[in-house]
PDB file of C-alpha atoms and ligand atoms in Angstrom:
ATOM      1  CA  MET G   4     -10.988  47.546  62.832  1.00 49.00           C
ATOM      2  CA  THR G   5      -9.358  44.360  61.596  1.00 63.00           C
ATOM      3  CA  SER G   6     -12.222  42.028  62.252  1.00 71.00           C
ATOM      4  CA  GLU G   7     -14.934  44.416  61.026  1.00 90.00           C
ATOM      5  CA  LEU G   8     -13.422  44.747  57.566  1.00 94.00           C
ATOM      6  CA  LEU G   9     -12.896  40.992  57.363  1.00 95.00           C
ATOM      7  CA  ARG G  10     -16.577  40.432  58.022  1.00 93.00           C
ATOM      8  CA  ASP G  11     -17.707  42.681  55.174  1.00 95.00           C
ATOM      9  CA  LEU G  12     -18.385  41.448  51.694  1.00 97.00           C
ATOM     10  CA  ARG G  13     -15.176  42.601  50.012  1.00 98.00           C
ATOM     11  CA  VAL G  14     -13.008  42.183  46.966  1.00 98.00           C
ATOM     12  CA  GLU G  15      -9.304  42.052  47.861  1.00 98.00           C
ATOM     13  CA  PRO G  16      -6.838  43.018  45.145  1.00 98.00           C
ATOM     14  CA  SER G  17      -3.825  40.689  45.238  1.00 98.00           C
ATOM     15  CA  ILE G  18      -0.575  42.493  44.514  1.00 98.00           C
ATOM     16  CA  LEU G  19       0.898  39.296  43.047  1.00 98.00           C
ATOM     17  CA  SER G  20      -0.235  40.499  39.618  1.00 98.00           C
ATOM     18  CA  ALA G  21       0.765  44.132  40.137  1.00 98.00           C
ATOM     19  CA  ASP G  22       3.638  45.882  38.383  1.00 98.00           C
ATOM     20  CA  PHE G  23       6.291  45.662  41.105  1.00 97.00           C
ATOM     21  CA  ALA G  24       8.317  48.472  39.568  1.00 98.00           C
ATOM     22  CA  ARG G  25       5.444  50.798  40.512  1.00 97.00           C
ATOM     23  CA  LEU G  26       3.874  48.908  43.386  1.00 98.00           C
ATOM     24  CA  GLY G  27       3.012  51.936  45.508  1.00 98.00           C
ATOM     25  CA  ASP G  28       1.161  53.587  42.605  1.00 98.00           C
ATOM     26  CA  GLN G  29      -0.737  50.426  41.766  1.00 98.00           C
ATOM     27  CA  VAL G  30      -1.799  49.923  45.375  1.00 98.00           C
ATOM     28  CA  GLN G  31      -2.889  53.556  45.562  1.00 98.00           C
ATOM     29  CA  GLU G  32      -5.061  53.111  42.465  1.00 98.00           C
ATOM     30  CA  VAL G  33      -7.097  50.360  44.108  1.00 98.00           C
ATOM     31  CA  LEU G  34      -7.189  52.122  47.490  1.00 98.00           C
ATOM     32  CA  ASP G  35      -8.581  55.197  45.727  1.00 98.00           C
ATOM     33  CA  ALA G  36     -11.140  52.950  44.041  1.00 98.00           C
ATOM     34  CA  GLY G  37     -12.319  51.812  47.478  1.00 98.00           C
ATOM     35  CA  ALA G  38     -10.311  48.670  48.241  1.00 98.00           C
ATOM     36  CA  ARG G  39      -9.770  48.308  51.981  1.00 98.00           C
ATOM     37  CA  ILE G  40      -8.008  44.945  52.128  1.00 98.00           C
ATOM     38  CA  ILE G  41      -4.817  44.370  50.165  1.00 98.00           C
ATOM     39  CA  HIS G  42      -3.834  40.719  49.685  1.00 98.00           C
ATOM     40  CA  VAL G  43      -0.109  39.959  49.894  1.00 98.00           C
ATOM     41  CA  ASP G  44       1.042  36.566  48.543  1.00 98.00           C
ATOM     42  CA  VAL G  45       4.216  35.243  50.131  1.00 98.00           C
ATOM     43  CA  MET G  46       5.833  32.205  48.453  1.00 98.00           C
ATOM     44  CA  ASP G  47       9.011  30.434  49.508  1.00 98.00           C
ATOM     45  CA  GLY G  48      10.035  28.213  46.601  1.00 98.00           C
ATOM     46  CA  HIS G  49       9.312  25.131  48.729  1.00 98.00           C
ATOM     47  CA  PHE G  50       5.641  24.972  49.674  1.00 98.00           C
ATOM     48  CA  VAL G  51       5.003  26.291  46.178  1.00 98.00           C
ATOM     49  CA  PRO G  52       7.635  26.538  43.425  1.00 98.00           C
ATOM     50  CA  PRO G  53       7.816  30.335  43.001  1.00 98.00           C
ATOM     51  CA  ILE G  54       9.546  32.759  45.338  1.00 98.00           C
ATOM     52  CA  THR G  55       7.777  36.096  45.708  1.00 98.00           C
ATOM     53  CA  ILE G  56       8.032  38.621  48.491  1.00 97.00           C
ATOM     54  CA  GLY G  57       8.612  38.842  52.222  1.00 97.00           C
ATOM     55  CA  PRO G  58       8.227  41.127  55.235  1.00 98.00           C
ATOM     56  CA  LEU G  59      10.138  43.993  53.586  1.00 98.00           C
ATOM     57  CA  VAL G  60       7.323  44.564  51.113  1.00 98.00           C
ATOM     58  CA  VAL G  61       4.727  44.367  53.877  1.00 98.00           C
ATOM     59  CA  SER G  62       6.540  47.059  55.833  1.00 98.00           C
ATOM     60  CA  ALA G  63       6.981  49.144  52.661  1.00 98.00           C
ATOM     61  CA  LEU G  64       3.187  49.210  52.168  1.00 98.00           C
ATOM     62  CA  ARG G  65       2.220  49.571  55.795  1.00 98.00           C
ATOM     63  CA  GLU G  66       1.946  53.377  56.060  1.00 98.00           C
ATOM     64  CA  GLN G  67       0.121  53.708  52.761  1.00 98.00           C
ATOM     65  CA  ALA G  68      -2.453  51.133  53.841  1.00 98.00           C
ATOM     66  CA  GLU G  69      -2.836  52.718  57.262  1.00 98.00           C
ATOM     67  CA  ARG G  70      -3.470  56.145  55.755  1.00 98.00           C
ATOM     68  CA  ALA G  71      -6.353  54.686  53.738  1.00 98.00           C
ATOM     69  CA  GLY G  72      -7.721  52.709  56.704  1.00 97.00           C
ATOM     70  CA  ALA G  73      -6.928  49.507  54.818  1.00 98.00           C
ATOM     71  CA  LEU G  74      -5.630  46.141  56.002  1.00 98.00           C
ATOM     72  CA  LEU G  75      -2.665  44.173  54.741  1.00 98.00           C
ATOM     73  CA  ASP G  76      -3.841  40.567  54.518  1.00 98.00           C
ATOM     74  CA  VAL G  77      -0.808  38.303  54.253  1.00 98.00           C
ATOM     75  CA  HIS G  78      -1.225  34.861  52.683  1.00 99.00           C
ATOM     76  CA  LEU G  79       1.763  32.703  53.611  1.00 99.00           C
ATOM     77  CA  MET G  80       2.399  29.976  51.050  1.00 99.00           C
ATOM     78  CA  ILE G  81       5.502  28.886  52.929  1.00 98.00           C
ATOM     79  CA  GLU G  82       6.618  25.790  54.787  1.00 98.00           C
ATOM     80  CA  ARG G  83       6.719  25.920  58.590  1.00 98.00           C
ATOM     81  CA  PRO G  84       5.048  29.341  58.679  1.00 98.00           C
ATOM     82  CA  GLU G  85       5.306  29.441  62.483  1.00 98.00           C
ATOM     83  CA  ARG G  86       8.995  30.277  62.070  1.00 98.00           C
ATOM     84  CA  HIS G  87       8.268  33.473  60.142  1.00 98.00           C
ATOM     85  CA  ILE G  88       5.091  34.864  61.688  1.00 98.00           C
ATOM     86  CA  ALA G  89       6.937  37.174  64.094  1.00 98.00           C
ATOM     87  CA  ASP G  90       8.670  38.893  61.172  1.00 98.00           C
ATOM     88  CA  PHE G  91       5.376  39.534  59.393  1.00 98.00           C
ATOM     89  CA  LEU G  92       3.764  40.815  62.591  1.00 98.00           C
ATOM     90  CA  LYS G  93       6.671  43.198  63.057  1.00 98.00           C
ATOM     91  CA  ALA G  94       6.368  44.326  59.438  1.00 98.00           C
ATOM     92  CA  GLY G  95       2.763  45.364  60.052  1.00 98.00           C
ATOM     93  CA  ALA G  96       0.588  42.549  58.747  1.00 98.00           C
ATOM     94  CA  ASP G  97      -3.012  43.001  59.905  1.00 98.00           C
ATOM     95  CA  SER G  98      -3.981  39.412  59.213  1.00 98.00           C
ATOM     96  CA  ILE G  99      -1.833  36.387  58.531  1.00 98.00           C
ATOM     97  CA  THR G 100      -3.030  33.174  56.903  1.00 98.00           C
ATOM     98  CA  VAL G 101      -1.089  29.923  57.117  1.00 98.00           C
ATOM     99  CA  HIS G 102      -1.682  26.772  55.099  1.00 99.00           C
ATOM    100  CA  ALA G 103      -2.928  23.707  56.951  1.00 98.00           C
ATOM    101  CA  GLU G 104      -0.665  21.585  54.698  1.00 98.00           C
ATOM    102  CA  ALA G 105       2.465  23.582  55.533  1.00 98.00           C
ATOM    103  CA  THR G 106       2.937  22.733  59.200  1.00 98.00           C
ATOM    104  CA  PRO G 107       2.312  19.954  61.712  1.00 98.00           C
ATOM    105  CA  HIS G 108       1.750  22.763  64.256  1.00 98.00           C
ATOM    106  CA  LEU G 109      -1.302  24.510  62.862  1.00 98.00           C
ATOM    107  CA  ALA G 110      -2.911  25.417  66.204  1.00 98.00           C
ATOM    108  CA  TYR G 111       0.432  26.739  67.446  1.00 98.00           C
ATOM    109  CA  ALA G 112       0.850  28.887  64.338  1.00 98.00           C
ATOM    110  CA  VAL G 113      -2.669  30.288  64.727  1.00 98.00           C
ATOM    111  CA  ASN G 114      -1.918  31.111  68.371  1.00 98.00           C
ATOM    112  CA  ILE G 115       1.235  33.047  67.486  1.00 98.00           C
ATOM    113  CA  VAL G 116      -0.760  35.177  65.035  1.00 98.00           C
ATOM    114  CA  ARG G 117      -3.505  35.841  67.583  1.00 98.00           C
ATOM    115  CA  GLU G 118      -1.097  36.633  70.389  1.00 98.00           C
ATOM    116  CA  GLY G 119       0.609  39.079  68.046  1.00 98.00           C
ATOM    117  CA  GLY G 120      -2.690  40.934  67.701  1.00 97.00           C
ATOM    118  CA  ALA G 121      -3.334  40.150  64.029  1.00 98.00           C
ATOM    119  CA  GLY G 122      -6.278  38.361  62.448  1.00 98.00           C
ATOM    120  CA  ALA G 123      -5.562  34.641  62.125  1.00 98.00           C
ATOM    121  CA  GLY G 124      -6.348  32.748  58.959  1.00 98.00           C
ATOM    122  CA  VAL G 125      -6.013  29.135  57.858  1.00 98.00           C
ATOM    123  CA  ALA G 126      -5.920  28.154  54.182  1.00 98.00           C
ATOM    124  CA  ILE G 127      -6.517  24.865  52.405  1.00 98.00           C
ATOM    125  CA  ASN G 128      -5.512  23.739  48.929  1.00 98.00           C
ATOM    126  CA  PRO G 129      -8.036  22.344  46.435  1.00 98.00           C
ATOM    127  CA  GLY G 130      -7.036  18.767  47.335  1.00 98.00           C
ATOM    128  CA  THR G 131      -7.364  19.234  51.094  1.00 98.00           C
ATOM    129  CA  PRO G 132     -10.625  18.267  52.788  1.00 98.00           C
ATOM    130  CA  VAL G 133     -12.543  20.966  54.663  1.00 98.00           C
ATOM    131  CA  ASP G 134     -12.106  18.934  57.861  1.00 98.00           C
ATOM    132  CA  ALA G 135      -8.646  20.519  58.071  1.00 98.00           C
ATOM    133  CA  PHE G 136     -10.433  23.541  59.601  1.00 98.00           C
ATOM    134  CA  ALA G 137     -12.293  21.558  62.240  1.00 97.00           C
ATOM    135  CA  GLU G 138      -9.928  21.688  65.206  1.00 97.00           C
ATOM    136  CA  VAL G 139      -8.948  25.327  64.794  1.00 98.00           C
ATOM    137  CA  ALA G 140     -12.292  26.686  63.592  1.00 97.00           C
ATOM    138  CA  ASP G 141     -13.094  28.455  66.867  1.00 97.00           C
ATOM    139  CA  ASP G 142      -9.736  30.237  66.927  1.00 97.00           C
ATOM    140  CA  ILE G 143      -9.589  31.694  63.439  1.00 98.00           C
ATOM    141  CA  ASP G 144     -10.809  34.951  61.940  1.00 98.00           C
ATOM    142  CA  LEU G 145     -10.579  33.725  58.374  1.00 98.00           C
ATOM    143  CA  ALA G 146     -10.870  30.423  56.485  1.00 98.00           C
ATOM    144  CA  LEU G 147      -9.274  30.562  53.047  1.00 98.00           C
ATOM    145  CA  CYS G 148     -10.428  28.041  50.474  1.00 98.00           C
ATOM    146  CA  MET G 149      -8.081  28.002  47.479  1.00 98.00           C
ATOM    147  CA  SER G 150      -9.961  27.818  44.203  1.00 98.00           C
ATOM    148  CA  VAL G 151      -6.752  27.162  42.224  1.00 98.00           C
ATOM    149  CA  ASN G 152      -3.629  25.286  43.226  1.00 98.00           C
ATOM    150  CA  PRO G 153      -1.497  27.941  44.893  1.00 98.00           C
ATOM    151  CA  GLY G 154       1.632  29.364  43.323  1.00 98.00           C
ATOM    152  CA  TRP G 155       0.585  31.439  40.342  1.00 98.00           C
ATOM    153  CA  GLY G 156      -1.855  34.137  39.357  1.00 98.00           C
ATOM    154  CA  GLY G 157      -4.023  33.909  36.279  1.00 98.00           C
ATOM    155  CA  GLN G 158      -5.193  30.295  36.594  1.00 98.00           C
ATOM    156  CA  ALA G 159      -8.736  29.178  35.828  1.00 98.00           C
ATOM    157  CA  PHE G 160     -11.204  28.912  38.722  1.00 98.00           C
ATOM    158  CA  ILE G 161     -11.764  25.289  39.768  1.00 98.00           C
ATOM    159  CA  GLY G 162     -15.535  24.861  39.520  1.00 98.00           C
ATOM    160  CA  ARG G 163     -15.753  22.263  42.292  1.00 98.00           C
ATOM    161  CA  SER G 164     -14.662  24.980  44.719  1.00 98.00           C
ATOM    162  CA  LEU G 165     -18.201  26.367  44.781  1.00 98.00           C
ATOM    163  CA  GLU G 166     -19.640  23.317  46.462  1.00 98.00           C
ATOM    164  CA  LYS G 167     -16.595  23.139  48.750  1.00 98.00           C
ATOM    165  CA  LEU G 168     -17.028  26.766  49.807  1.00 98.00           C
ATOM    166  CA  VAL G 169     -20.517  25.943  51.029  1.00 98.00           C
ATOM    167  CA  ARG G 170     -19.021  23.226  53.254  1.00 98.00           C
ATOM    168  CA  VAL G 171     -16.300  25.595  54.479  1.00 98.00           C
ATOM    169  CA  ARG G 172     -18.947  28.151  55.412  1.00 98.00           C
ATOM    170  CA  ALA G 173     -20.760  25.469  57.392  1.00 98.00           C
ATOM    171  CA  ILE G 174     -17.696  24.260  59.305  1.00 97.00           C
ATOM    172  CA  VAL G 175     -16.367  27.633  60.544  1.00 97.00           C
ATOM    173  CA  PRO G 176     -18.221  29.863  63.023  1.00 97.00           C
ATOM    174  CA  ALA G 177     -20.359  32.686  61.689  1.00 96.00           C
ATOM    175  CA  HIS G 178     -17.963  35.370  62.967  1.00 95.00           C
ATOM    176  CA  ALA G 179     -15.098  34.004  60.835  1.00 97.00           C
ATOM    177  CA  ALA G 180     -14.633  35.195  57.253  1.00 98.00           C
ATOM    178  CA  VAL G 181     -14.661  32.751  54.370  1.00 98.00           C
ATOM    179  CA  GLN G 182     -12.211  33.800  51.684  1.00 98.00           C
ATOM    180  CA  VAL G 183     -11.920  32.474  48.144  1.00 98.00           C
ATOM    181  CA  ASP G 184      -8.629  32.896  46.275  1.00 98.00           C
ATOM    182  CA  GLY G 185      -7.814  31.994  42.688  1.00 98.00           C
ATOM    183  CA  GLY G 186      -9.530  32.658  39.399  1.00 98.00           C
ATOM    184  CA  VAL G 187     -11.949  35.173  40.865  1.00 98.00           C
ATOM    185  CA  ASP G 188     -13.173  37.647  38.267  1.00 98.00           C
ATOM    186  CA  LEU G 189     -16.328  39.332  37.024  1.00 96.00           C
ATOM    187  CA  HIS G 190     -17.794  36.009  35.959  1.00 97.00           C
ATOM    188  CA  THR G 191     -16.925  33.785  38.937  1.00 98.00           C
ATOM    189  CA  ALA G 192     -17.463  36.317  41.752  1.00 98.00           C
ATOM    190  CA  PRO G 193     -21.292  36.149  41.778  1.00 97.00           C
ATOM    191  CA  ALA G 194     -21.280  32.343  42.125  1.00 98.00           C
ATOM    192  CA  CYS G 195     -18.679  32.634  44.914  1.00 98.00           C
ATOM    193  CA  ARG G 196     -20.903  35.056  46.737  1.00 97.00           C
ATOM    194  CA  ALA G 197     -23.824  32.650  46.508  1.00 97.00           C
ATOM    195  CA  THR G 198     -21.825  30.076  48.531  1.00 98.00           C
ATOM    196  CA  GLY G 199     -21.720  32.361  51.574  1.00 97.00           C
ATOM    197  CA  ALA G 200     -18.072  33.323  51.088  1.00 98.00           C
ATOM    198  CA  ASN G 201     -17.445  37.005  51.868  1.00 98.00           C
ATOM    199  CA  LEU G 202     -13.867  37.815  50.851  1.00 98.00           C
ATOM    200  CA  PHE G 203     -12.946  37.568  47.190  1.00 98.00           C
ATOM    201  CA  VAL G 204      -9.266  37.749  46.296  1.00 98.00           C
ATOM    202  CA  ALA G 205      -8.616  38.917  42.747  1.00 98.00           C
ATOM    203  CA  GLY G 206      -5.147  39.308  41.300  1.00 98.00           C
ATOM    204  CA  SER G 207      -4.915  39.131  37.529  1.00 98.00           C
ATOM    205  CA  ALA G 208      -8.533  40.244  37.079  1.00 98.00           C
ATOM    206  CA  VAL G 209      -7.576  43.539  38.759  1.00 98.00           C
ATOM    207  CA  PHE G 210      -3.903  44.220  38.035  1.00 98.00           C
ATOM    208  CA  GLY G 211      -3.861  42.421  34.706  1.00 98.00           C
ATOM    209  CA  ALA G 212      -6.487  44.883  33.417  1.00 98.00           C
ATOM    210  CA  PRO G 213      -5.527  48.104  31.651  1.00 97.00           C
ATOM    211  CA  ASP G 214      -7.321  50.096  34.374  1.00 98.00           C
ATOM    212  CA  PRO G 215      -7.051  48.283  37.737  1.00 98.00           C
ATOM    213  CA  ALA G 216      -9.362  50.729  39.507  1.00 98.00           C
ATOM    214  CA  GLN G 217     -12.108  50.209  36.987  1.00 98.00           C
ATOM    215  CA  ALA G 218     -11.576  46.432  36.960  1.00 98.00           C
ATOM    216  CA  TYR G 219     -11.730  46.376  40.768  1.00 98.00           C
ATOM    217  CA  ARG G 220     -14.985  48.319  40.808  1.00 98.00           C
ATOM    218  CA  ALA G 221     -16.525  46.055  38.174  1.00 98.00           C
ATOM    219  CA  ILE G 222     -15.813  42.952  40.283  1.00 98.00           C
ATOM    220  CA  VAL G 223     -17.176  44.702  43.388  1.00 98.00           C
ATOM    221  CA  GLU G 224     -20.362  45.406  41.495  1.00 97.00           C
ATOM    222  CA  ALA G 225     -20.624  41.869  40.081  1.00 96.00           C
ATOM    223  CA  ALA G 226     -20.137  40.386  43.555  1.00 95.00           C
ATOM    224  CA  GLY G 227     -22.513  42.850  45.208  1.00 94.00           C
ATOM    225  CA  ALA G 228     -19.619  43.719  47.532  1.00 93.00           C
ATOM    226  CA  VAL G 229     -18.879  46.975  49.335  1.00 93.00           C
TER     227      VAL G 229
HETATM  228  C1  LIG N  11      -2.202  32.212  44.097  1.00 66.36           C
HETATM  229  C2  LIG N  11      -2.373  33.345  45.085  1.00 66.36           C
HETATM  230  C3  LIG N  11      -3.445  34.269  44.713  1.00 66.36           C
HETATM  231  C4  LIG N  11      -3.274  34.934  43.372  1.00 66.36           C
HETATM  232  C5  LIG N  11      -4.592  34.876  42.687  1.00 66.36           C
HETATM  233  O1  LIG N  11      -1.473  31.184  44.628  1.00 66.36           O
HETATM  234  O2  LIG N  11      -2.655  32.886  46.391  1.00 66.36           O
HETATM  235  O3  LIG N  11      -3.732  35.232  45.708  1.00 66.36           O
HETATM  236  O4  LIG N  11      -2.847  36.273  43.433  1.00 66.36           O
HETATM  237  O5  LIG N  11      -4.437  35.295  41.389  1.00 66.36           O
HETATM  238  P1  LIG N  11      -5.646  35.292  40.353  1.00 66.36           P
HETATM  239  O6  LIG N  11      -6.718  36.167  40.934  1.00 66.36           O
HETATM  240  O7  LIG N  11      -5.021  35.826  39.137  1.00 66.36           O
HETATM  241  O8  LIG N  11      -6.116  33.869  40.222  1.00 66.36           O
HETATM  242 ZN1  LIG N  12      -3.363  34.455  47.873  1.00 66.36          ZN
END
């Protein structure tokens, strides 16, 4: 099930912009609206300045996601992610993405994710060349191209990412997903789709809206996603 959903054209609500005091309700709103991949942003205060959430929140959402047939897609913005992957696997992550900039042991980190039975993703920052994917391209399920500098929701989409996404699509095998994260909304989603990317992470555009379900559906429609 993991890989099939990742291959669809999908909008992924990012809980980073959700109201954490009512996280379960907010997640349920987007699941009811049809979301089947929930994006979980993990930040350590080192790789990026903010500290967000860890495996406890993944395990808290696990049953709810499972009931809806949805995946928990964990984006690790942490240094030396290989030291923490086991905890996220145990917590129930369905896919785990590590940053190429965050470890000298990228292939090793990808292997731990795969051996743990989860989808393996690699992410690159706006300043990182797409070549960072080259040596692991055959082993990943997902290539994440950041379209903002990671660390915060609500930033403006970096326009140059569109041309970069085309090059990411070309460098990773067809079976791997290409994911765009940062500044994705009603207006930027159609251009992202035109690059060949298929997973669109949207945080503030969904949970920053008065009605997250409606906002989610509007982005799905704009992107021509399912
Ligand atoms: C940012 C995170 C994103 C974030 C996107 O570092 O990786 O997933 O939630 O937020 P928006 O959609 O508001 O740019
Ligand atoms: Zn993210």
